[in-house]
Coordinates of C-alpha atoms in Angstrom, one line a residue:
M26 CA -109.7 128.5 266.1
S27 CA -111.4 127.7 262.8
S28 CA -110.0 129.2 259.7
S29 CA -113.2 131.2 259.1
A30 CA -112.6 133.0 262.4
L31 CA -109.0 134.1 261.5
T32 CA -108.2 137.7 261.0
H33 CA -105.1 139.7 260.2
S34 CA -104.3 143.4 260.2
T35 CA -103.1 143.3 256.5
I36 CA -106.5 141.9 255.3
K37 CA -109.5 144.1 255.2
N38 CA -112.8 143.8 253.2
G39 CA -111.5 140.7 251.5
W40 CA -108.2 142.2 250.2
Y41 CA -104.6 141.8 251.4
S42 CA -102.7 145.1 251.2
E43 CA -98.9 145.3 251.4
V44 CA -97.9 148.8 252.6
N45 CA -94.4 149.4 253.7
D46 CA -92.0 152.3 254.3
M47 CA -89.4 150.5 252.1
W48 CA -91.6 151.3 249.0
P49 CA -93.4 154.6 249.8
G50 CA -96.2 155.7 247.7
Q51 CA -97.3 152.3 246.4
S52 CA -98.8 149.1 247.6
M53 CA -99.6 145.5 246.5
N54 CA -103.1 144.3 246.8
I55 CA -104.4 140.7 246.3
E56 CA -108.0 139.5 246.7
V57 CA -108.4 137.0 249.5
D58 CA -110.5 133.8 249.4
E59 CA -109.7 132.5 252.8
I60 CA -107.2 133.1 255.6
L61 CA -105.5 129.7 256.3
H62 CA -103.0 130.4 259.0
V63 CA -102.0 133.2 261.4
E64 CA -99.1 132.8 263.8
K65 CA -96.5 134.8 265.7
S66 CA -93.4 132.8 265.8
K67 CA -90.5 133.6 268.0
L68 CA -89.0 135.7 265.2
Q69 CA -91.8 137.0 262.9
D70 CA -95.4 137.3 262.0
V71 CA -96.5 134.4 259.8
L72 CA -99.6 134.6 257.5
V73 CA -100.9 132.2 254.9
F74 CA -104.0 132.9 252.9
K75 CA -105.7 131.4 249.9
S76 CA -106.1 134.1 247.2
K77 CA -108.6 134.4 244.4
T78 CA -106.0 134.2 241.6
Y79 CA -102.5 133.5 243.0
G80 CA -103.1 130.3 244.9
N81 CA -101.8 130.1 248.5
V82 CA -99.7 133.0 249.6
L83 CA -97.0 133.1 252.4
V84 CA -96.5 136.4 254.1
L85 CA -93.8 137.1 256.7
D86 CA -93.9 140.4 258.7
G87 CA -96.3 141.9 256.2
I88 CA -94.3 141.1 253.1
I89 CA -95.2 138.5 250.5
Q90 CA -92.6 135.7 250.3
V91 CA -94.2 133.4 247.8
T92 CA -97.4 132.7 245.9
E93 CA -98.2 129.4 244.2
R94 CA -98.9 131.1 240.9
D95 CA -95.6 133.0 240.3
E96 CA -93.0 131.5 242.8
F97 CA -91.2 129.5 240.1
S98 CA -89.7 132.6 238.4
Y99 CA -87.9 133.5 241.6
Q100 CA -86.9 130.0 242.7
E101 CA -85.5 129.1 239.3
M102 CA -83.5 132.2 238.7
I103 CA -81.9 132.4 242.1
T104 CA -80.8 128.8 241.7
H105 CA -80.0 127.8 238.1
P106 CA -77.7 130.6 236.8
A107 CA -75.5 129.7 239.8
L108 CA -75.6 125.9 239.5
F109 CA -75.2 125.9 235.7
S110 CA -72.2 128.2 236.1
H111 CA -70.4 125.7 238.3
P112 CA -68.7 122.7 236.7
N113 CA -69.7 120.2 239.4
P114 CA -72.0 121.5 242.1
E115 CA -72.0 118.5 244.5
R116 CA -72.5 120.4 247.8
V117 CA -75.1 123.2 247.9
L118 CA -76.2 125.3 250.9
V119 CA -79.4 127.3 251.0
I120 CA -79.7 129.9 253.7
G121 CA -83.2 130.9 254.3
G122 CA -85.7 129.5 251.9
G123 CA -87.8 127.6 254.5
D124 CA -90.7 127.2 252.0
G125 CA -88.5 124.6 250.2
G126 CA -88.8 126.2 246.7
V127 CA -85.1 126.8 246.2
L128 CA -84.3 123.3 247.4
R129 CA -86.8 121.9 244.9
E130 CA -84.7 123.6 242.1
V131 CA -81.4 122.6 243.6
I132 CA -82.2 118.9 243.6
K133 CA -83.1 119.0 239.9
H134 CA -79.4 118.9 239.3
P135 CA -78.1 115.3 239.3
Q136 CA -74.6 116.5 240.2
V137 CA -75.9 117.5 243.6
K138 CA -75.0 115.0 246.3
E139 CA -75.7 117.1 249.4
A140 CA -78.3 119.9 249.7
V141 CA -78.3 121.6 253.1
L142 CA -80.9 124.2 254.2
C143 CA -80.3 126.5 257.1
D144 CA -83.3 128.5 258.2
I145 CA -83.6 130.5 261.4
D146 CA -87.3 129.9 261.9
E147 CA -88.7 126.3 261.9
T148 CA -92.2 127.8 261.7
V149 CA -91.8 128.7 258.1
I150 CA -90.8 125.1 257.3
R151 CA -93.7 123.6 259.2
V152 CA -96.3 125.9 257.7
S153 CA -94.9 125.5 254.2
K154 CA -95.1 121.7 254.5
K155 CA -98.8 122.1 255.1
Y156 CA -99.8 124.9 252.8
L157 CA -97.2 124.9 250.0
P158 CA -96.8 121.3 249.0
D159 CA -95.4 121.9 245.5
M160 CA -92.4 123.7 247.1
S161 CA -91.9 121.7 250.4
I162 CA -92.0 118.4 248.6
S163 CA -88.2 119.0 248.3
Y164 CA -87.8 118.0 252.0
T165 CA -88.5 114.4 251.1
D166 CA -85.4 114.1 249.0
P167 CA -82.7 111.9 250.7
R168 CA -80.0 114.4 249.7
V169 CA -81.6 117.1 251.8
T170 CA -80.7 117.9 255.4
V171 CA -82.1 120.7 257.5
H172 CA -80.4 122.8 260.1
I173 CA -82.5 125.2 262.2
G174 CA -80.4 128.2 263.3
D175 CA -78.6 131.4 262.4
G176 CA -76.9 131.4 259.0
F177 CA -74.0 133.4 260.4
D178 CA -73.2 130.8 263.0
F179 CA -73.6 127.9 260.6
L180 CA -71.1 129.5 258.1
K181 CA -68.5 130.1 260.8
N182 CA -68.3 126.3 261.3
K183 CA -68.1 125.4 257.7
K184 CA -64.8 126.0 255.9
D185 CA -63.9 125.1 252.3
Y186 CA -67.0 122.9 252.1
F187 CA -69.7 124.0 249.7
D188 CA -69.6 124.4 246.0
V189 CA -72.6 126.8 245.8
I190 CA -74.3 128.9 248.5
I191 CA -77.7 130.4 247.8
T192 CA -79.0 133.0 250.2
D193 CA -82.8 133.2 249.9
S194 CA -83.2 136.0 252.4
S195 CA -86.0 138.4 253.1
D196 CA -85.6 142.2 252.7
P197 CA -82.8 143.9 254.6
V198 CA -84.7 144.8 257.8
G199 CA -84.5 143.1 261.2
P200 CA -82.6 139.8 261.5
A201 CA -82.0 139.8 257.7
E202 CA -80.2 143.1 257.6
K203 CA -76.8 141.6 258.3
L204 CA -77.1 139.3 255.3
Y205 CA -76.5 142.4 253.1
E206 CA -73.2 143.3 254.8
S207 CA -69.6 142.6 253.8
H208 CA -68.9 140.3 256.8
Y209 CA -71.6 137.9 255.6
Y210 CA -70.1 137.7 252.2
E211 CA -66.7 137.0 253.7
L212 CA -68.2 134.1 255.7
M213 CA -69.7 132.7 252.5
S214 CA -66.4 133.0 250.7
G215 CA -64.7 131.1 253.5
A216 CA -67.3 128.3 253.5
L217 CA -66.9 127.8 249.7
R218 CA -64.5 125.4 248.1
A219 CA -62.2 126.6 245.4
G220 CA -64.3 127.6 242.4
G221 CA -67.3 128.2 244.6
I222 CA -70.3 130.4 243.7
V223 CA -72.7 132.5 245.6
S224 CA -76.2 133.5 244.6
A225 CA -77.9 136.0 247.0
Q226 CA -81.2 137.8 246.9
G227 CA -80.3 141.2 245.5
E228 CA -83.4 143.4 245.9
C229 CA -85.2 145.6 243.3
Q230 CA -83.6 147.9 240.8
W231 CA -86.5 150.3 240.9
L232 CA -86.4 150.7 244.7
D233 CA -83.0 149.7 246.0
L234 CA -80.2 150.9 243.8
P235 CA -78.1 152.4 246.6
L236 CA -78.2 149.1 248.4
I237 CA -77.4 147.1 245.2
K238 CA -74.4 149.4 244.5
S239 CA -73.2 149.0 248.1
V240 CA -73.4 145.2 248.0
T241 CA -71.8 144.8 244.6
K242 CA -69.0 147.2 245.6
F243 CA -67.9 145.4 248.7
A244 CA -68.5 142.0 247.1
R245 CA -65.9 142.9 244.4
K246 CA -63.4 143.2 247.2
I247 CA -64.0 139.6 248.3
F248 CA -64.8 137.8 245.0
P249 CA -63.0 138.3 241.6
V250 CA -66.3 138.0 239.7
V251 CA -69.5 139.8 240.7
K252 CA -72.6 140.1 238.6
Y253 CA -76.2 141.2 239.0
A254 CA -79.0 139.1 237.5
Y255 CA -82.8 139.5 237.8
T256 CA -86.2 138.1 237.2
T257 CA -89.7 139.4 236.8
I258 CA -92.4 138.4 239.3
P259 CA -95.7 140.2 239.7
T260 CA -96.2 139.8 243.4
Y261 CA -92.9 141.2 244.5
T262 CA -92.7 145.0 244.9
S263 CA -92.4 146.7 241.5
G264 CA -92.5 143.3 239.7
Q265 CA -88.8 142.7 239.7
I266 CA -86.2 141.1 242.0
G267 CA -82.4 140.7 241.6
F268 CA -79.7 138.3 242.5
V269 CA -76.0 139.0 243.3
L270 CA -73.8 136.3 241.7
C271 CA -70.3 135.9 243.0
A272 CA -67.5 133.5 242.0
K273 CA -64.2 132.6 243.6
D274 CA -62.8 131.6 240.2
A275 CA -61.8 134.6 238.1
S276 CA -62.5 132.6 235.0
T277 CA -66.2 132.1 235.8
N278 CA -68.5 133.5 233.1
F279 CA -72.0 133.8 234.5
K280 CA -73.3 134.6 231.0
E281 CA -72.5 131.2 229.6
P282 CA -73.9 128.0 231.2
L283 CA -71.4 125.2 231.5
R284 CA -74.0 122.5 231.0
R285 CA -76.7 122.5 228.4
L286 CA -80.0 120.7 228.4
S287 CA -82.1 120.0 225.4
S288 CA -85.2 122.2 224.8
E289 CA -87.4 119.3 225.7
E290 CA -85.6 118.7 229.0
E291 CA -85.8 122.4 229.8
L292 CA -89.5 122.5 229.2
K293 CA -89.9 119.5 231.4
L294 CA -87.9 120.8 234.3
F295 CA -88.4 124.6 234.2
K296 CA -91.2 127.1 233.8
Y297 CA -89.0 130.3 233.5
Y298 CA -85.3 129.4 233.3
N299 CA -83.6 128.2 230.1
S300 CA -80.1 128.6 228.6
E301 CA -81.2 131.7 226.6
I302 CA -82.6 133.4 229.7
H303 CA -79.4 132.6 231.5
R304 CA -77.4 134.6 228.9

């Protein structure tokens, strides 16, 4: 089927509209230039469209995951506060993140020797390689390996292995709901080496305070250090998204990066993150 013939229930009269019970009384709307891809994978509805002002947009189950215009603020902030807080992050695991954006940020760190991505849906990886090249370019790095499967099962078979685990999950509905439960955080703790760090998608302060309180409460029973960080990003609901940062080492100070780059290096590598934003 040609792209001009593609249709999707979220796109009407040239506009994508994101309406969901998780954020009642509001919606996100983006003007569409062209629908590029529509597919039902075994797990979720996958939509990619070219927008008028945000570049290509990836939507899963009716919720925006990334846009080419603003994705950097999310990818950088879920990644760099965690990696710069670890003294030597050699082994990094990304759960979810099939678009490759978090991986792109992970491999900017020369300390990283092994970057593993575990995503449950190969469709997201395949589609991202075609329509999101600035993010999926990360898959060409020789340090990267990909595992298609459930993150729970993957973690059960990895003990005391990773230095940093980043959970780039979707919202807590369907298969992703269990990624916001204490058992998952226990599995991540078990898969981390001594001094290991977690950075997990932590939802929106404006919409999800009860969930954020619940996650940080049980996380503090598992990790001695738990903090909540955030970034601003216009195409996520209410323009804000957070990250739950956890450390196995009680001396970890998430407000002070352990490695500093020059201002020139930061400007070259990052669009949003820098050491002052970290603090």
